[in-house]
Amino acid sequence: MNRKLMGNLAKVIAAAGWADKTLTAAEIENLKDLLFQFQRSVIDPQEDALFEMYIKSPVGVAERERLMEELRETVWSEEEKTYVHAALKRMVEADGKITGEEKLLL
């Protein structure tokens, strides 16, 4: 996976955690696991502060949509689409329930 795709996906995953307006401990743990995996592979370490911001502060609908559009622009192959969907699904399922807002995001 390329660096831009992974960076955009990491931001969208963080925003997805806030889709139901609450970021649970399980979602934070999932997010940190995913970000650690991403950072180990292709994400520029200088983006850490940005990801921390998305973890600490709720992400509004407009910002989430903007992030989703950035992600859509970097996903090309079926393999990438499958990977992105699986990562997002893992995030919204992390707390054991999927809300209506989270279903819309998927």
N, CA and C of each residue as an Amber inpcrd file, in Angstrom:
protein
   318
   0.8480000  -1.1850000   0.0000000   0.0000000   0.0000000   0.0000000
   0.8870000   1.2400000   0.0000000   0.4280000   2.2650000  -0.6810000
   1.2520000   3.4630000  -0.7580000   1.0620000   4.3730000   0.4520000
   2.0300000   5.2240000   0.6600000   2.0780000   6.1120000   1.8400000
   0.8530000   7.0220000   1.9190000   0.4430000   7.6020000   0.7980000
  -0.6930000   8.5260000   0.8110000  -1.9830000   7.7980000   1.1800000
  -2.2130000   6.6320000   0.6060000  -3.4010000   5.8420000   0.9330000
  -3.4250000   5.5120000   2.4180000  -2.3190000   5.0400000   2.9580000
  -2.2850000   4.6420000   4.3590000  -2.4790000   5.8410000   5.2850000
  -1.8960000   6.9760000   4.9370000  -2.0950000   8.1750000   5.7430000
  -3.5500000   8.6240000   5.7420000  -4.1690000   8.6200000   4.5680000
  -5.5830000   8.9950000   4.4700000  -6.4670000   7.9990000   5.2090000
  -6.1650000   6.7210000   5.0910000  -6.9510000   5.6980000   5.7850000
  -6.8430000   5.8560000   7.2940000  -5.6580000   6.1350000   7.7950000
  -5.4850000   6.3060000   9.2340000  -6.3470000   7.4500000   9.7580000
  -6.4050000   8.5590000   9.0170000  -7.2270000   9.6940000   9.4470000
  -8.7130000   9.3400000   9.4110000  -9.1320000   8.6210000   8.3830000
 -10.5450000   8.2370000   8.2790000 -10.9100000   7.2430000   9.3860000
 -10.0120000   6.3480000   9.7110000 -10.2880000   5.4000000  10.7910000
 -10.4690000   6.1400000  12.1120000  -9.6300000   7.1370000  12.3600000
  -9.7930000   7.9400000  13.5720000 -11.1420000   8.6490000  13.5570000
 -11.4980000   9.2270000  12.4220000 -12.7870000   9.9110000  12.2950000
 -13.9400000   8.9280000  12.4600000 -13.7700000   7.7100000  11.9700000
 -14.8120000   6.6890000  12.0920000 -15.0950000   6.3620000  13.5480000
 -14.0680000   6.4000000  14.3590000 -14.2740000   6.1540000  15.7900000
 -15.2160000   7.1550000  16.4280000 -15.2540000   8.3550000  15.8780000
 -16.1200000   9.4150000  16.4000000 -17.4840000   9.4590000  15.7080000
 -17.7630000   8.5540000  14.7910000 -19.0160000   8.5970000  14.0250000
 -20.2390000   8.5830000  14.9270000 -20.1550000   7.8590000  16.0410000
 -21.2820000   7.8090000  16.9730000 -21.1300000   8.8270000  18.0980000
 -20.1920000   9.7680000  17.9260000 -19.9360000  10.8780000  18.8410000
 -19.2410000  10.4600000  20.1320000 -18.7980000   9.2090000  20.2130000
 -18.0950000   8.7000000  21.3890000 -16.9480000   7.8220000  20.9290000
 -15.7940000   8.0440000  21.5020000 -14.6430000   7.1980000  21.2110000
 -14.3870000   6.3540000  22.4530000 -14.7380000   5.0800000  22.3850000
 -14.6080000   4.1930000  23.5350000 -13.1680000   3.7380000  23.7190000
 -12.9010000   3.1620000  24.8730000 -11.5620000   2.6330000  25.1460000
 -11.1960000   1.5580000  24.1310000 -12.1520000   0.7130000  23.7600000
 -11.8920000  -0.3440000  22.7720000 -11.5580000   0.2540000  21.4120000
 -12.2620000   1.3190000  21.0270000 -11.9900000   1.9750000  19.7490000
 -10.6210000   2.6560000  19.7620000 -10.2780000   3.2800000  20.8850000
  -8.9590000   3.9060000  21.0030000  -7.8670000   2.8530000  20.8790000
  -8.0580000   1.7340000  21.5380000  -7.0710000   0.6550000  21.4720000
  -6.9410000   0.1320000  20.0360000  -8.0630000  -0.0710000  19.3680000
  -8.0460000  -0.5090000  17.9720000  -7.3400000   0.5080000  17.0990000
  -7.6570000   1.7690000  17.3020000  -7.0410000   2.8260000  16.5160000
  -5.5320000   2.8540000  16.7190000  -5.1010000   2.7610000  17.9510000
  -3.6680000   2.7710000  18.2270000  -2.9760000   1.5550000  17.6120000
  -3.6360000   0.4010000  17.6560000  -3.0630000  -0.7930000  17.0120000
  -2.9000000  -0.5690000  15.5110000  -3.9410000  -0.0530000  14.8830000
  -3.8820000   0.1930000  13.4480000  -2.8310000   1.2440000  13.1000000
  -2.7990000   2.3240000  13.8660000  -1.8220000   3.3650000  13.5890000
  -0.4030000   2.8480000  13.7840000  -0.1980000   2.0130000  14.7780000
   1.1260000   1.4320000  14.9870000   1.5200000   0.5970000  13.7760000
   0.5830000  -0.2110000  13.2720000   0.8660000  -1.0200000  12.0820000
   1.1860000  -0.1190000  10.8890000   0.4120000   0.9320000  10.7180000
   0.6210000   1.8380000   9.5960000   1.9780000   2.5330000   9.7140000
   2.2890000   3.0180000  10.8890000   3.5380000   3.7440000  11.0850000
   4.7400000   2.8460000  10.8520000   4.6180000   1.6050000  11.2160000
   5.7190000   0.6750000  11.0200000   5.9510000   0.4190000   9.5350000
   4.9170000   0.6150000   8.7400000   5.0770000   0.2960000   7.3240000
   5.3050000   1.5280000   6.4580000   4.3500000   2.4410000   6.4150000
   4.4710000   3.4790000   5.3960000   4.1210000   4.9060000   5.8040000
   3.6380000   5.1400000   6.9870000   3.2270000   6.5010000   7.3370000
   4.4190000   7.3170000   7.8280000   4.4820000   8.5450000   7.3640000
   5.5300000   9.4630000   7.7610000   5.3830000   9.7650000   9.2580000
   6.4230000   9.5460000  10.0480000   6.3480000   9.7850000  11.4970000
   5.9820000  11.2190000  11.8630000   6.1830000  12.1620000  10.9700000
   5.8450000  13.5570000  11.2600000   4.3420000  13.7830000  11.3610000
   3.5380000  12.8230000  10.9260000   2.0830000  12.9760000  10.9900000
   1.5070000  12.5490000  12.3400000   2.3410000  12.1010000  13.2760000
   1.8530000  11.6300000  14.5650000   0.9630000  12.6390000  15.2800000
   1.3560000  13.9040000  15.2770000   0.5780000  14.9290000  15.9700000
  -0.8180000  15.0560000  15.3800000  -0.9290000  14.9230000  14.0790000
  -2.2330000  14.9970000  13.4250000  -3.1320000  13.8510000  13.8780000
  -2.5950000  12.6430000  13.9320000  -3.3910000  11.5050000  14.3700000
  -3.8130000  11.6550000  15.8340000  -2.9130000  12.1680000  16.6700000
  -3.2520000  12.4020000  18.0760000  -4.4170000  13.3810000  18.1880000
  -4.4270000  14.3920000  17.3140000  -5.5190000  15.3570000  17.3220000
  -6.8500000  14.6690000  17.0280000  -6.8380000  13.7690000  16.0410000
  -8.0760000  13.0700000  15.6940000  -8.5040000  12.1030000  16.7940000
  -7.5820000  11.6060000  17.5740000  -7.9270000  10.7190000  18.6870000
  -8.5320000  11.5300000  19.8300000  -7.9820000  12.6980000  20.1010000
  -8.3780000  13.4720000  21.2760000  -9.6090000  14.3370000  21.0730000
  -9.9140000  14.6810000  19.8350000 -11.0170000  15.6080000  19.5780000
 -12.0460000  14.9880000  18.6550000 -13.3340000  15.2010000  18.9550000
 -14.3680000  14.6840000  18.0560000 -14.1940000  15.2240000  16.6380000
 -14.4970000  14.3730000  15.6850000 -14.4190000  14.7530000  14.2740000
 -15.8460000  14.9400000  13.7800000 -16.1450000  16.1330000  13.3210000
 -17.4840000  16.4430000  12.8480000 -17.7860000  15.8010000  11.5080000
 -19.0360000  15.8470000  11.1340000 -19.4970000  15.2360000   9.8910000
 -18.7880000  15.8420000   8.6830000 -18.6770000  17.1570000   8.6300000
 -18.0530000  17.8070000   7.4700000 -16.5920000  17.3840000   7.3330000
 -15.8630000  17.3570000   8.4390000 -14.4620000  16.9560000   8.3960000
 -14.3340000  15.4820000   8.0170000 -15.2120000  14.6480000   8.5620000
 -15.1860000  13.2200000   8.2200000 -15.4370000  13.0220000   6.7290000
 -16.3860000  13.7590000   6.1760000 -16.6700000  13.6700000   4.7380000
 -15.4720000  14.1210000   3.9060000 -14.8060000  15.1800000   4.3450000
 -13.6160000  15.6560000   3.6430000 -12.5230000  14.5850000   3.6610000
 -12.3360000  13.9740000   4.8130000 -11.3350000  12.9120000   4.9340000
 -11.7050000  11.7050000   4.0730000 -12.9880000  11.3700000   4.0480000
 -13.4440000  10.2450000   3.2230000 -13.1740000  10.5300000   1.7410000
 -13.4100000  11.7620000   1.3110000 -13.1650000  12.1230000  -0.0880000
 -11.6790000  12.0100000  -0.4160000 -10.8300000  12.4600000   0.4790000
  -9.3810000  12.3100000   0.2720000  -9.0090000  10.8380000   0.1410000
  -9.6230000  10.0080000   0.9740000  -9.3420000   8.5740000   0.9170000
  -9.8260000   7.9890000  -0.4050000 -11.0440000   8.3400000  -0.8090000
 -11.5870000   7.8260000  -2.0810000 -10.6580000   8.1340000  -3.2570000
 -10.0270000   9.2940000  -3.2180000  -9.1410000   9.7040000  -4.3090000
  -7.8510000   8.8960000  -4.3670000  -7.5300000   8.1700000  -3.2990000
  -6.2750000   7.4090000  -3.2730000  -6.4800000   5.9020000  -3.3760000
  -7.7280000   5.4540000  -3.3740000  -8.0270000   4.0190000  -3.4720000
  -8.3320000   3.6770000  -4.9240000  -7.5260000   2.7920000  -5.5030000
  -7.7010000   2.4610000  -6.9080000  -8.0240000   0.9990000  -7.1400000
  -7.2940000   0.1090000  -6.5560000  -7.4640000  -1.3140000  -6.8720000
  -8.5220000  -1.9690000  -5.9840000  -8.9950000  -3.1090000  -6.4350000
  -9.9500000  -3.8800000  -5.6340000  -9.3120000  -4.3250000  -4.3170000
  -8.0370000  -4.6520000  -4.3800000  -7.3170000  -5.0520000  -3.1650000
  -7.3120000  -3.9110000  -2.1470000  -7.0670000  -2.7010000  -2.6180000
  -7.0690000  -1.5420000  -1.7200000  -8.4650000  -1.2890000  -1.1640000
  -9.4820000  -1.4120000  -2.0010000 -10.8610000  -1.2230000  -1.5360000
 -11.2130000  -2.2300000  -0.4540000 -10.8290000  -3.4660000  -0.6580000
 -11.0970000  -4.5100000   0.3270000 -10.3760000  -4.2160000   1.6360000
  -9.1200000  -3.8180000   1.5380000  -8.3240000  -3.5000000   2.7220000
  -8.9380000  -2.3370000   3.4940000  -9.3030000  -1.2710000   2.7930000
  -9.8940000  -0.0940000   3.4200000 -11.2010000  -0.4640000   4.1100000
 -12.0540000  -1.1950000   3.4260000 -13.3400000  -1.5730000   4.0220000
 -13.1300000  -2.4300000   5.2670000 -12.2150000  -3.3750000   5.2160000
 -11.9500000  -4.2400000   6.3730000 -11.4240000  -3.4280000   7.5610000
 -10.5430000  -2.4740000   7.2940000  -9.9950000  -1.6490000   8.3710000
 -11.0780000  -0.7720000   8.9940000 -11.9380000  -0.1950000   8.1690000
 -13.0340000   0.6280000   8.6860000 -14.0450000  -0.2160000   9.4610000
 -14.3410000  -1.3880000   8.9350000 -15.2860000  -2.2730000   9.6190000
 -14.7360000  -2.6890000  10.9800000 -13.4590000  -2.9900000  11.0220000
 -12.8220000  -3.3680000  12.2990000 -12.9640000  -2.2360000  13.3110000
 -12.8010000  -0.9960000  12.8460000 -12.9110000   0.1450000  13.7530000
 -14.3240000   0.3120000  14.2780000 -15.3210000   0.2810000  13.4050000
 -16.6890000   0.5160000  13.8800000 -17.2200000  -0.6490000  14.7130000
 -16.6290000  -1.8230000  14.5590000 -17.0410000  -2.9740000  15.3720000
 -16.2590000  -3.1040000  16.6750000 -15.2630000  -2.2630000  16.8730000
 -14.3540000  -2.4050000  18.0150000 -15.0610000  -2.3560000  19.3630000
 -16.1180000  -1.5650000  19.4670000 -16.8010000  -1.4500000  20.7590000
 -17.9570000  -2.4320000  20.9040000 -18.1130000  -3.3420000  19.9460000
 -19.1300000  -4.3840000  20.0530000 -20.4960000  -4.0210000  19.5210000
 -20.6490000  -2.8160000  19.0030000 -21.9350000  -2.4300000  18.4240000
 -21.6930000  -1.4830000  17.2590000 -22.6050000  -1.5330000  16.2980000
 -22.5210000  -0.6450000  15.1420000 -23.7650000   0.2300000  15.1490000
 -23.5600000   1.5230000  15.2920000 -24.6760000   2.4660000  15.3100000
 -25.0880000   2.8200000  13.8840000 -26.1900000   3.5050000  13.7560000
 -26.6580000   3.9470000  12.4450000 -25.6470000   4.8490000  11.7470000
 -25.0140000   5.7370000  12.5340000 -23.9980000   6.6260000  11.9630000
 -22.8260000   5.8290000  11.4130000 -22.4420000   4.7950000  12.1500000
 -21.3200000   3.9610000  11.7210000 -21.6770000   3.1380000  10.4690000
 -22.9220000   2.6760000  10.4000000 -23.3570000   1.9560000   9.1950000
 -23.2850000   2.8620000   7.9750000 -23.7020000   4.1070000   8.1330000
 -23.6300000   5.0720000   7.0300000 -22.1990000   5.2890000   6.5880000
 -21.3000000   5.3440000   7.5380000 -19.8950000   5.5450000   7.2120000
 -19.3760000   4.3840000   6.3770000 -19.7200000   3.1690000   6.7570000
 -19.2760000   2.0050000   5.9840000 -19.9050000   2.0080000   4.6070000
